Amino acid sequence: MSSRDRGGRRARLGRSPLYRGMTVGALLTMVAAWMLPRLVSAETDPYTTIAPKSDRADDIQFLYKIVFWLALLVFIGVQMVIVWTVLRFRRRGDSDERPVQVHGNKTLEIAWTIIPAVILVAIFIPTVQVMFDADRDVEKGDYVVDVYGKQWWWEVNYARPEALADVWTANDIYIPVDRSVTFQLHTTNVIHSFYVPQLSGTMDLIPGHTNVIKVTANEPGMYYGECKEFCGTSHAYMRFKVIAVPQDQFDNYIAGWRQGANSQAAALVENGDVDALPGALNLCLSCHRVGGVPKTSSGTVLPDNPDQRGLLGGDADGVTYGPNLSMLACRTALAAGILPNDEEHLRNWLHYPGGVKPGNYMATQIKEGTLPPEQIDLIVAYLKTLQPEGGCPEITGVNADDVIQLNGGVPVPAQASEPRESAAATRRGVGYLS
Ligand code: CUA
């Protein structure tokens, strides 16, 4: 065979539909190879939707996979037909010949009606099954937690077991791992939406109606959540976390909450009474409470107002309660998830709340500089004592590397602390206002 013959064969091979199809296939494979590692790293994003850590999120992932693979099949099928058609029926050489004109093709039309119908049925049946599964016994969780959407934060009360009913907190929702938890979702202002991607789908909080979802976290960890329904100026700053801990740590958390301030508060309150609040907090007490600390500095016993807390959002009727501050030093963020809980950010927040979180209610009471620096010093020193004597309950597992707590959750003398490095928080997008 002469070299000219070989060259001619190579040229013919280069033009064959099979050869070109393979080229396109190789290109698509390269694109897929480029994308896959990026998809895998998406699993470690705190708001990832592809790393489920609960039964409910597993079910959603299962549906997602069905849709994904079917869509991929359709995509590849359609692309192959397009490529084949383009190559097979392309204009060749200088031919001016018009292709055969076709009008209608019964076989094709029946096929492209039936195939999508089959695909939709294949998606519809498991979807309905998962929906019914999600609703089954939704109100019968081992724990029942009332969650109230505020503008713009989350108030939390443990409704059952009844022994926990006195516990009110905000933005960090502790639950025991491997126990089913029913979240009852309320709002007295506008519609919000409760979304913790690694644990559940979204569920709206609707005025005048209680929505319910049930979740069982299968692994300890700190799961990021956010409001997913536009609800006003600081909607984007309405974040929270569901923190799943082993049962003994959960019990520690409840005990710590009830304790109020630790013994270091004695140096900051009048008469060394750790059950009283320092005078520096008097303005704060028109909206905030500290569980386990029933008295103001002057000895006035604070009303508990369980009927008002939670239900009166303030947005509707002017009565506003801010978050309960118990265990504030153990919170994993400030201002509903937008600032790392370190001393520097706490000072910024108290100095100028409206600059940190536009439109928030505290900003209507505390303008830039309303609190003089000395008062901020006292408030911060006191807030640091709002943690259990032995430090905060340990948060382990998923996303635990991100945990930032005031003083790292460990009691140290008030004057000795430096602002903590908040690189992890910045990486997670909570530190951009630093
Ligand atoms: Cu609440 Cu968006």
Short mmCIF file of C-alpha atoms and ligand atoms in Angstrom, two decimals:
data_model
loop_
_atom_site.label_atom_id
_atom_site.label_comp_id
_atom_site.label_asym_id
_atom_site.label_seq_id
_atom_site.Cartn_x
_atom_site.Cartn_y
_atom_site.Cartn_z
CA MET A 1 0.00 0.00 0.00
CA SER A 2 1.42 3.38 -0.96
CA SER A 3 1.71 6.19 1.53
CA ARG A 4 -0.88 8.12 -0.53
CA ASP A 5 -3.41 5.36 -0.03
CA ARG A 6 -2.78 5.36 3.71
CA GLY A 7 -3.18 9.17 3.84
CA GLY A 8 -6.46 8.90 1.93
CA ARG A 9 -7.80 6.24 4.31
CA ARG A 10 -6.87 8.38 7.32
CA ALA A 11 -8.69 11.36 5.78
CA ARG A 12 -11.80 9.22 5.16
CA LEU A 13 -11.63 7.85 8.73
CA GLY A 14 -11.29 11.43 10.04
CA ARG A 15 -14.53 12.36 8.31
CA SER A 16 -16.53 9.32 9.39
CA PRO A 17 -19.45 9.98 11.77
CA LEU A 18 -18.13 7.33 14.16
CA TYR A 19 -14.74 9.01 14.43
CA ARG A 20 -16.25 12.45 15.01
CA GLY A 21 -18.73 11.04 17.48
CA MET A 22 -15.83 9.58 19.43
CA THR A 23 -14.07 12.95 19.38
CA VAL A 24 -17.12 14.70 20.78
CA GLY A 25 -17.50 11.90 23.36
CA ALA A 26 -13.87 12.37 24.46
CA LEU A 27 -14.41 16.12 24.84
CA LEU A 28 -17.54 15.58 26.96
CA THR A 29 -15.61 13.11 29.12
CA MET A 30 -12.91 15.72 29.70
CA VAL A 31 -15.54 18.26 30.76
CA ALA A 32 -17.05 15.69 33.14
CA ALA A 33 -13.58 14.87 34.54
CA TRP A 34 -13.07 18.57 35.21
CA MET A 35 -16.42 18.99 36.91
CA LEU A 36 -16.50 15.89 39.12
CA PRO A 37 -13.84 16.95 41.68
CA ARG A 38 -15.64 20.28 41.96
CA LEU A 39 -18.91 18.53 42.68
CA VAL A 40 -17.18 16.41 45.32
CA SER A 41 -15.73 19.49 47.05
CA ALA A 42 -19.25 20.93 47.05
CA GLU A 43 -20.00 18.22 49.62
CA THR A 44 -17.96 20.05 52.23
CA ASP A 45 -19.78 23.35 51.72
CA PRO A 46 -21.80 24.00 54.90
CA TYR A 47 -24.97 24.63 52.91
CA THR A 48 -24.41 21.61 50.67
CA THR A 49 -27.48 19.83 49.38
CA ILE A 50 -25.58 16.70 48.39
CA ALA A 51 -24.26 15.45 51.73
CA PRO A 52 -27.38 14.37 53.64
CA LYS A 53 -27.03 13.69 57.37
CA SER A 54 -30.59 12.77 58.27
CA ASP A 55 -33.24 10.30 57.17
CA ARG A 56 -35.28 13.11 55.62
CA ALA A 57 -32.34 14.55 53.69
CA ASP A 58 -31.48 11.01 52.56
CA ASP A 59 -34.94 10.64 51.05
CA ILE A 60 -34.56 13.96 49.24
CA GLN A 61 -31.12 12.89 48.00
CA PHE A 62 -32.67 9.67 46.69
CA LEU A 63 -35.17 11.66 44.60
CA TYR A 64 -32.43 14.02 43.50
CA LYS A 65 -30.38 11.07 42.22
CA ILE A 66 -33.29 9.64 40.25
CA VAL A 67 -33.91 13.00 38.58
CA PHE A 68 -30.18 13.55 38.03
CA TRP A 69 -29.50 10.24 36.35
CA LEU A 70 -32.63 10.38 34.21
CA ALA A 71 -31.79 13.93 33.16
CA LEU A 72 -28.24 12.84 32.35
CA LEU A 73 -29.58 9.97 30.25
CA VAL A 74 -31.87 12.34 28.35
CA PHE A 75 -29.05 14.85 27.89
CA ILE A 76 -26.61 12.29 26.52
CA GLY A 77 -29.29 10.71 24.31
CA VAL A 78 -30.32 14.07 22.83
CA GLN A 79 -26.72 15.19 22.31
CA MET A 80 -25.84 11.94 20.56
CA VAL A 81 -28.80 12.24 18.20
CA ILE A 82 -27.90 15.87 17.46
CA VAL A 83 -24.26 15.03 16.75
CA TRP A 84 -25.21 12.07 14.63
CA THR A 85 -27.75 14.11 12.66
CA VAL A 86 -25.34 16.97 12.07
CA LEU A 87 -22.63 14.63 10.81
CA ARG A 88 -24.82 12.23 8.87
CA PHE A 89 -26.89 14.84 7.05
CA ARG A 90 -24.35 17.60 6.60
CA ARG A 91 -23.85 19.18 3.22
CA ARG A 92 -21.11 17.33 1.32
CA GLY A 93 -18.73 18.88 -1.18
CA ASP A 94 -20.27 21.38 -3.58
CA SER A 95 -23.57 19.55 -3.86
CA ASP A 96 -26.52 21.94 -4.16
CA GLU A 97 -29.00 19.12 -3.81
CA ARG A 98 -31.81 19.88 -1.33
CA PRO A 99 -32.42 17.14 1.26
CA VAL A 100 -35.66 15.20 1.20
CA GLN A 101 -38.36 17.34 2.86
CA VAL A 102 -40.24 15.46 5.59
CA HIS A 103 -43.57 16.44 7.16
CA GLY A 104 -44.51 14.48 10.26
CA ASN A 105 -43.39 11.08 11.44
CA LYS A 106 -45.91 9.07 13.40
CA THR A 107 -43.38 6.66 14.91
CA LEU A 108 -41.17 9.48 16.15
CA GLU A 109 -44.10 11.42 17.58
CA ILE A 110 -45.43 8.45 19.49
CA ALA A 111 -41.94 7.71 20.78
CA TRP A 112 -41.28 11.23 22.04
CA THR A 113 -44.65 11.29 23.77
CA ILE A 114 -44.33 7.93 25.48
CA ILE A 115 -40.69 8.18 26.60
CA PRO A 116 -41.13 11.45 28.57
CA ALA A 117 -44.38 10.10 30.06
CA VAL A 118 -42.53 7.02 31.30
CA ILE A 119 -39.75 9.20 32.72
CA LEU A 120 -42.26 11.41 34.56
CA VAL A 121 -44.02 8.39 36.05
CA ALA A 122 -40.63 7.04 37.17
CA ILE A 123 -40.07 10.31 39.04
CA PHE A 124 -43.64 10.79 40.25
CA ILE A 125 -44.10 7.47 42.09
CA PRO A 126 -41.07 7.69 44.44
CA THR A 127 -41.75 11.41 44.95
CA VAL A 128 -45.24 10.73 46.25
CA GLN A 129 -43.90 7.91 48.44
CA VAL A 130 -41.32 10.24 49.99
CA MET A 131 -43.96 12.93 50.54
CA PHE A 132 -46.20 10.50 52.41
CA ASP A 133 -43.24 9.17 54.39
CA ALA A 134 -42.33 12.71 55.41
CA ASP A 135 -45.85 13.31 56.71
CA ARG A 136 -46.17 10.05 58.62
CA ASP A 137 -46.21 10.63 62.40
CA VAL A 138 -44.67 14.02 61.77
CA GLU A 139 -46.00 15.33 65.08
CA LYS A 140 -44.71 12.43 67.14
CA GLY A 141 -41.02 13.22 67.43
CA ASP A 142 -39.15 12.13 70.56
CA TYR A 143 -38.57 15.87 71.00
CA VAL A 144 -40.84 18.71 69.93
CA VAL A 145 -39.27 22.10 69.34
CA ASP A 146 -41.24 25.30 68.68
CA VAL A 147 -39.44 27.62 66.30
CA TYR A 148 -40.64 31.23 65.85
CA GLY A 149 -39.54 33.24 62.84
CA LYS A 150 -38.62 36.79 63.83
CA GLN A 151 -37.33 39.71 61.79
CA TRP A 152 -34.58 38.55 61.57
CA TRP A 153 -33.71 35.73 63.88
CA TRP A 154 -35.12 32.50 65.23
CA GLU A 155 -36.62 31.97 68.66
CA VAL A 156 -36.60 28.45 70.00
CA ASN A 157 -38.55 26.73 72.78
CA TYR A 158 -38.55 23.06 73.69
CA ALA A 159 -42.21 22.02 73.88
CA ARG A 160 -41.68 18.33 74.67
CA PRO A 161 -40.54 16.62 76.80
CA GLU A 162 -42.48 18.99 79.04
CA ALA A 163 -39.59 19.12 81.48
CA LEU A 164 -37.75 21.30 78.92
CA ALA A 165 -40.60 23.78 78.40
CA ASP A 166 -38.81 26.53 80.37
CA VAL A 167 -35.90 26.58 77.94
CA TRP A 168 -35.98 29.46 75.46
CA THR A 169 -33.09 30.17 73.18
CA ALA A 170 -32.26 31.55 69.77
CA ASN A 171 -30.49 30.77 66.51
CA ASP A 172 -28.51 27.75 67.77
CA ILE A 173 -30.96 24.86 68.04
CA TYR A 174 -29.46 22.00 70.04
CA ILE A 175 -30.98 18.58 69.44
CA PRO A 176 -29.91 15.10 70.54
CA VAL A 177 -28.41 13.01 67.75
CA ASP A 178 -30.33 9.91 66.59
CA ARG A 179 -33.57 11.08 68.19
CA SER A 180 -36.50 12.19 66.08
CA VAL A 181 -37.22 15.89 66.49
CA THR A 182 -40.44 17.57 65.41
CA PHE A 183 -40.05 21.24 64.57
CA GLN A 184 -43.28 23.22 64.92
CA LEU A 185 -42.85 26.35 62.84
CA HIS A 186 -44.61 29.62 63.73
CA THR A 187 -44.46 33.28 62.79
CA THR A 188 -46.41 36.31 63.88
CA ASN A 189 -44.96 38.67 61.31
CA VAL A 190 -44.26 37.70 57.71
CA ILE A 191 -43.61 34.40 55.97
CA HIS A 192 -40.19 32.88 56.58
CA SER A 193 -38.81 29.54 55.51
CA PHE A 194 -36.88 27.00 57.59
CA TYR A 195 -34.12 25.31 55.65
CA VAL A 196 -31.22 23.16 56.85
CA PRO A 197 -30.00 21.54 53.62
CA GLN A 198 -28.10 18.68 55.26
CA LEU A 199 -31.09 17.75 57.43
CA SER A 200 -34.30 18.58 55.61
CA GLY A 201 -36.12 20.22 52.77
CA THR A 202 -37.61 23.67 53.20
CA MET A 203 -40.74 24.40 55.19
CA ASP A 204 -42.45 27.79 55.34
CA LEU A 205 -43.41 29.61 58.53
CA ILE A 206 -46.83 31.07 57.86
CA PRO A 207 -48.78 33.56 60.01
CA GLY A 208 -51.79 31.93 61.67
CA HIS A 209 -50.74 28.42 60.75
CA THR A 210 -48.30 25.93 62.26
CA ASN A 211 -46.23 23.88 59.84
CA VAL A 212 -44.44 20.79 61.07
CA ILE A 213 -41.41 18.82 59.93
CA LYS A 214 -39.65 15.92 61.57
CA VAL A 215 -35.91 15.32 61.40
CA THR A 216 -33.54 12.75 62.84
CA ALA A 217 -29.91 13.79 62.64
CA ASN A 218 -27.83 10.67 62.04
CA GLU A 219 -24.45 12.20 62.89
CA PRO A 220 -23.33 14.70 65.48
CA GLY A 221 -22.51 18.04 63.93
CA MET A 222 -23.31 21.67 63.39
CA TYR A 223 -25.75 22.01 60.51
CA TYR A 224 -26.16 25.38 58.81
CA GLY A 225 -29.62 26.73 58.16
CA GLU A 226 -31.05 29.89 56.74
CA CYS A 227 -34.32 31.61 56.04
CA LYS A 228 -35.25 30.80 52.49
CA GLU A 229 -38.19 33.12 51.93
CA PHE A 230 -37.68 36.84 51.40
CA CYS A 231 -38.86 38.48 54.62
CA GLY A 232 -37.55 42.05 54.59
CA THR A 233 -34.39 44.10 54.85
CA SER A 234 -32.18 41.60 56.63
CA HIS A 235 -33.63 38.40 55.17
CA ALA A 236 -30.15 37.41 54.01
CA TYR A 237 -28.94 37.77 57.62
CA MET A 238 -31.47 35.39 59.12
CA ARG A 239 -29.38 32.33 59.68
CA PHE A 240 -29.32 29.62 62.28
CA LYS A 241 -27.78 26.27 63.08
CA VAL A 242 -29.14 22.95 64.18
CA ILE A 243 -26.52 21.44 66.48
CA ALA A 244 -26.84 17.70 66.94
CA VAL A 245 -24.99 16.41 70.01
CA PRO A 246 -24.94 13.11 71.90
CA GLN A 247 -27.65 12.84 74.54
CA ASP A 248 -25.29 13.52 77.47
CA GLN A 249 -24.05 16.74 75.83
CA PHE A 250 -27.63 17.75 75.14
CA ASP A 251 -28.47 17.26 78.82
CA ASN A 252 -25.38 19.34 79.69
CA TYR A 253 -26.65 22.04 77.39
CA ILE A 254 -30.04 22.17 79.11
CA ALA A 255 -28.40 22.19 82.55
CA GLY A 256 -26.01 24.95 81.42
CA TRP A 257 -28.89 27.00 80.09
CA ARG A 258 -30.69 26.81 83.42
CA GLN A 259 -27.58 27.77 85.33
CA GLY A 260 -27.41 31.26 83.80
CA ALA A 261 -24.17 33.08 84.56
CA ASN A 262 -21.18 31.21 85.94
CA SER A 263 -19.39 32.15 89.15
CA GLN A 264 -17.22 34.74 87.38
CA ALA A 265 -20.29 36.94 87.15
CA ALA A 266 -19.98 37.55 90.90
CA ALA A 267 -17.28 40.16 90.27
CA LEU A 268 -19.53 42.05 87.86
CA VAL A 269 -22.87 42.22 89.67
CA GLU A 270 -23.90 44.18 92.73
CA ASN A 271 -23.40 42.37 96.04
CA GLY A 272 -21.75 39.49 94.19
CA ASP A 273 -25.19 37.97 93.57
CA VAL A 274 -24.78 35.82 90.42
CA ASP A 275 -28.57 35.57 90.20
CA ALA A 276 -28.80 39.29 89.51
CA LEU A 277 -27.92 41.18 86.36
CA PRO A 278 -25.43 44.05 86.28
CA GLY A 279 -26.83 47.56 85.92
CA ALA A 280 -25.00 47.93 82.62
CA LEU A 281 -27.61 45.59 81.12
CA ASN A 282 -30.66 47.60 82.18
CA LEU A 283 -31.41 48.89 78.67
CA CYS A 284 -30.96 45.37 77.26
CA LEU A 285 -33.54 43.98 79.67
CA SER A 286 -36.41 45.79 78.01
CA CYS A 287 -36.13 43.11 75.31
CA HIS A 288 -33.78 40.38 76.48
CA ARG A 289 -33.92 37.81 79.25
CA VAL A 290 -31.29 35.59 80.79
CA GLY A 291 -32.63 32.19 81.92
CA GLY A 292 -31.72 31.32 85.47
CA VAL A 293 -31.19 35.00 86.33
CA PRO A 294 -34.52 36.36 87.46
CA LYS A 295 -33.42 39.64 89.01
CA THR A 296 -32.24 43.03 87.80
CA SER A 297 -29.39 44.78 89.57
CA SER A 298 -31.91 46.59 91.79
CA GLY A 299 -33.41 43.29 92.85
CA THR A 300 -36.56 43.51 90.72
CA VAL A 301 -37.69 40.06 89.69
CA LEU A 302 -38.10 39.97 85.92
CA PRO A 303 -41.43 38.76 84.56
CA ASP A 304 -41.20 35.48 82.74
CA ASN A 305 -44.02 36.21 80.27
CA PRO A 306 -44.06 32.81 78.63
CA ASP A 307 -47.26 33.77 76.82
CA GLN A 308 -45.64 36.79 75.28
CA ARG A 309 -42.23 35.42 74.49
CA GLY A 310 -42.20 33.76 71.16
CA LEU A 311 -45.75 34.54 70.23
CA LEU A 312 -45.51 38.31 70.32
CA GLY A 313 -43.05 39.00 67.60
CA GLY A 314 -43.20 42.72 68.22
CA ASP A 315 -43.43 43.28 64.54
CA ALA A 316 -47.20 43.11 64.67
CA ASP A 317 -48.02 44.77 67.98
CA GLY A 318 -44.99 46.73 69.09
CA VAL A 319 -44.01 44.40 71.93
CA THR A 320 -40.62 43.05 71.05
CA TYR A 321 -38.47 40.60 72.88
CA GLY A 322 -34.99 39.98 71.66
CA PRO A 323 -33.27 36.62 71.90
CA ASN A 324 -32.87 35.02 75.30
CA LEU A 325 -29.22 35.55 76.17
CA SER A 326 -28.68 32.44 78.29
CA MET A 327 -25.46 30.71 77.27
CA LEU A 328 -24.66 33.51 74.88
CA ALA A 329 -20.95 32.73 75.27
CA CYS A 330 -21.64 29.30 73.77
CA ARG A 331 -23.53 30.56 70.73
CA THR A 332 -21.67 29.78 67.53
CA ALA A 333 -22.46 33.17 65.99
CA LEU A 334 -23.91 36.59 66.77
CA ALA A 335 -26.84 38.46 65.21
CA ALA A 336 -28.46 35.33 63.74
CA GLY A 337 -25.45 33.77 62.13
CA ILE A 338 -23.79 36.78 60.55
CA LEU A 339 -20.92 37.53 62.96
CA PRO A 340 -18.43 35.19 64.60
CA ASN A 341 -19.07 35.06 68.33
CA ASP A 342 -15.85 36.71 69.42
CA GLU A 343 -15.20 39.76 71.52
CA GLU A 344 -14.31 42.08 68.66
CA HIS A 345 -17.52 41.37 66.77
CA LEU A 346 -19.61 41.53 69.93
CA ARG A 347 -18.27 45.01 70.60
CA ASN A 348 -18.99 46.10 67.02
CA TRP A 349 -22.49 44.74 67.29
CA LEU A 350 -23.21 46.58 70.55
CA HIS A 351 -21.61 49.77 69.28
CA TYR A 352 -23.63 50.01 66.06
CA PRO A 353 -26.20 47.25 65.51
CA GLY A 354 -27.76 49.03 62.53
CA GLY A 355 -24.41 49.13 60.74
CA VAL A 356 -24.07 45.37 61.10
CA LYS A 357 -27.62 44.32 60.36
CA PRO A 358 -29.79 46.93 58.67
CA GLY A 359 -33.35 47.28 59.87
CA ASN A 360 -33.05 45.14 63.00
CA TYR A 361 -35.11 46.09 66.03
CA MET A 362 -32.14 46.59 68.35
CA ALA A 363 -30.87 49.25 65.95
CA THR A 364 -34.01 51.32 66.61
CA GLN A 365 -33.08 51.44 70.33
CA ILE A 366 -29.29 51.51 70.12
CA LYS A 367 -27.82 53.95 67.64
CA GLU A 368 -24.15 54.24 66.87
CA GLY A 369 -22.57 55.27 70.17
CA THR A 370 -25.72 55.00 72.33
CA LEU A 371 -23.75 52.65 74.57
CA PRO A 372 -20.53 54.30 75.80
CA PRO A 373 -17.38 52.15 75.52
CA GLU A 374 -17.19 51.58 79.31
CA GLN A 375 -20.73 50.21 79.30
CA ILE A 376 -19.92 47.96 76.34
CA ASP A 377 -16.90 46.68 78.30
CA LEU A 378 -19.14 45.76 81.21
CA ILE A 379 -21.79 44.15 79.02
CA VAL A 380 -19.21 42.10 77.13
CA ALA A 381 -17.51 41.02 80.36
CA TYR A 382 -20.86 39.89 81.72
CA LEU A 383 -21.97 38.12 78.53
CA LYS A 384 -18.76 36.09 78.64
CA THR A 385 -19.90 34.62 81.94
CA LEU A 386 -23.05 33.24 80.30
CA GLN A 387 -21.73 29.73 79.95
CA PRO A 388 -21.55 26.68 82.20
CA GLU A 389 -18.90 26.53 84.88
CA GLY A 390 -16.90 23.88 83.01
CA GLY A 391 -17.21 25.49 79.56
CA CYS A 392 -19.68 24.96 76.73
CA PRO A 393 -21.02 21.56 75.69
CA GLU A 394 -18.67 20.08 73.15
CA ILE A 395 -19.72 20.28 69.50
CA THR A 396 -18.21 17.47 67.44
CA GLY A 397 -18.70 15.93 64.02
CA VAL A 398 -19.89 17.60 60.83
CA ASN A 399 -18.64 21.21 60.43
CA ALA A 400 -17.29 21.17 64.01
CA ASP A 401 -14.05 22.78 62.78
CA ASP A 402 -16.02 26.00 62.26
CA VAL A 403 -17.12 26.42 65.84
CA ILE A 404 -16.25 29.83 67.29
CA GLN A 405 -17.55 30.62 70.73
CA LEU A 406 -16.86 33.57 72.96
CA ASN A 407 -13.51 32.73 74.61
CA GLY A 408 -13.70 29.42 72.84
CA GLY A 409 -16.43 28.55 75.29
CA VAL A 410 -13.92 28.28 78.11
CA PRO A 411 -14.09 30.63 81.08
CA VAL A 412 -11.03 32.88 81.29
CA PRO A 413 -10.56 36.14 83.18
CA ALA A 414 -12.37 38.97 81.41
CA GLN A 415 -9.30 41.11 80.79
CA ALA A 416 -7.16 38.34 79.30
CA SER A 417 -8.92 37.66 76.03
CA GLU A 418 -7.89 38.72 72.55
CA PRO A 419 -10.24 38.69 69.56
CA ARG A 420 -10.11 35.23 68.13
CA GLU A 421 -8.93 34.48 64.63
CA SER A 422 -12.09 34.21 62.58
CA ALA A 423 -10.69 32.78 59.36
CA ALA A 424 -12.99 29.78 59.50
CA ALA A 425 -16.00 32.05 59.86
CA THR A 426 -14.85 34.23 57.00
CA ARG A 427 -14.45 31.16 54.84
CA ARG A 428 -18.00 30.19 55.71
CA GLY A 429 -19.24 33.61 54.73
CA VAL A 430 -20.17 34.82 58.20
CA GLY A 431 -17.27 37.19 58.67
CA TYR A 432 -17.66 39.52 55.75
CA LEU A 433 -18.78 42.38 57.96
CA SER A 434 -15.69 42.20 60.12
CU1 CUA B 1 -36.96 35.25 57.32
CU2 CUA B 1 -36.19 35.46 55.10
#
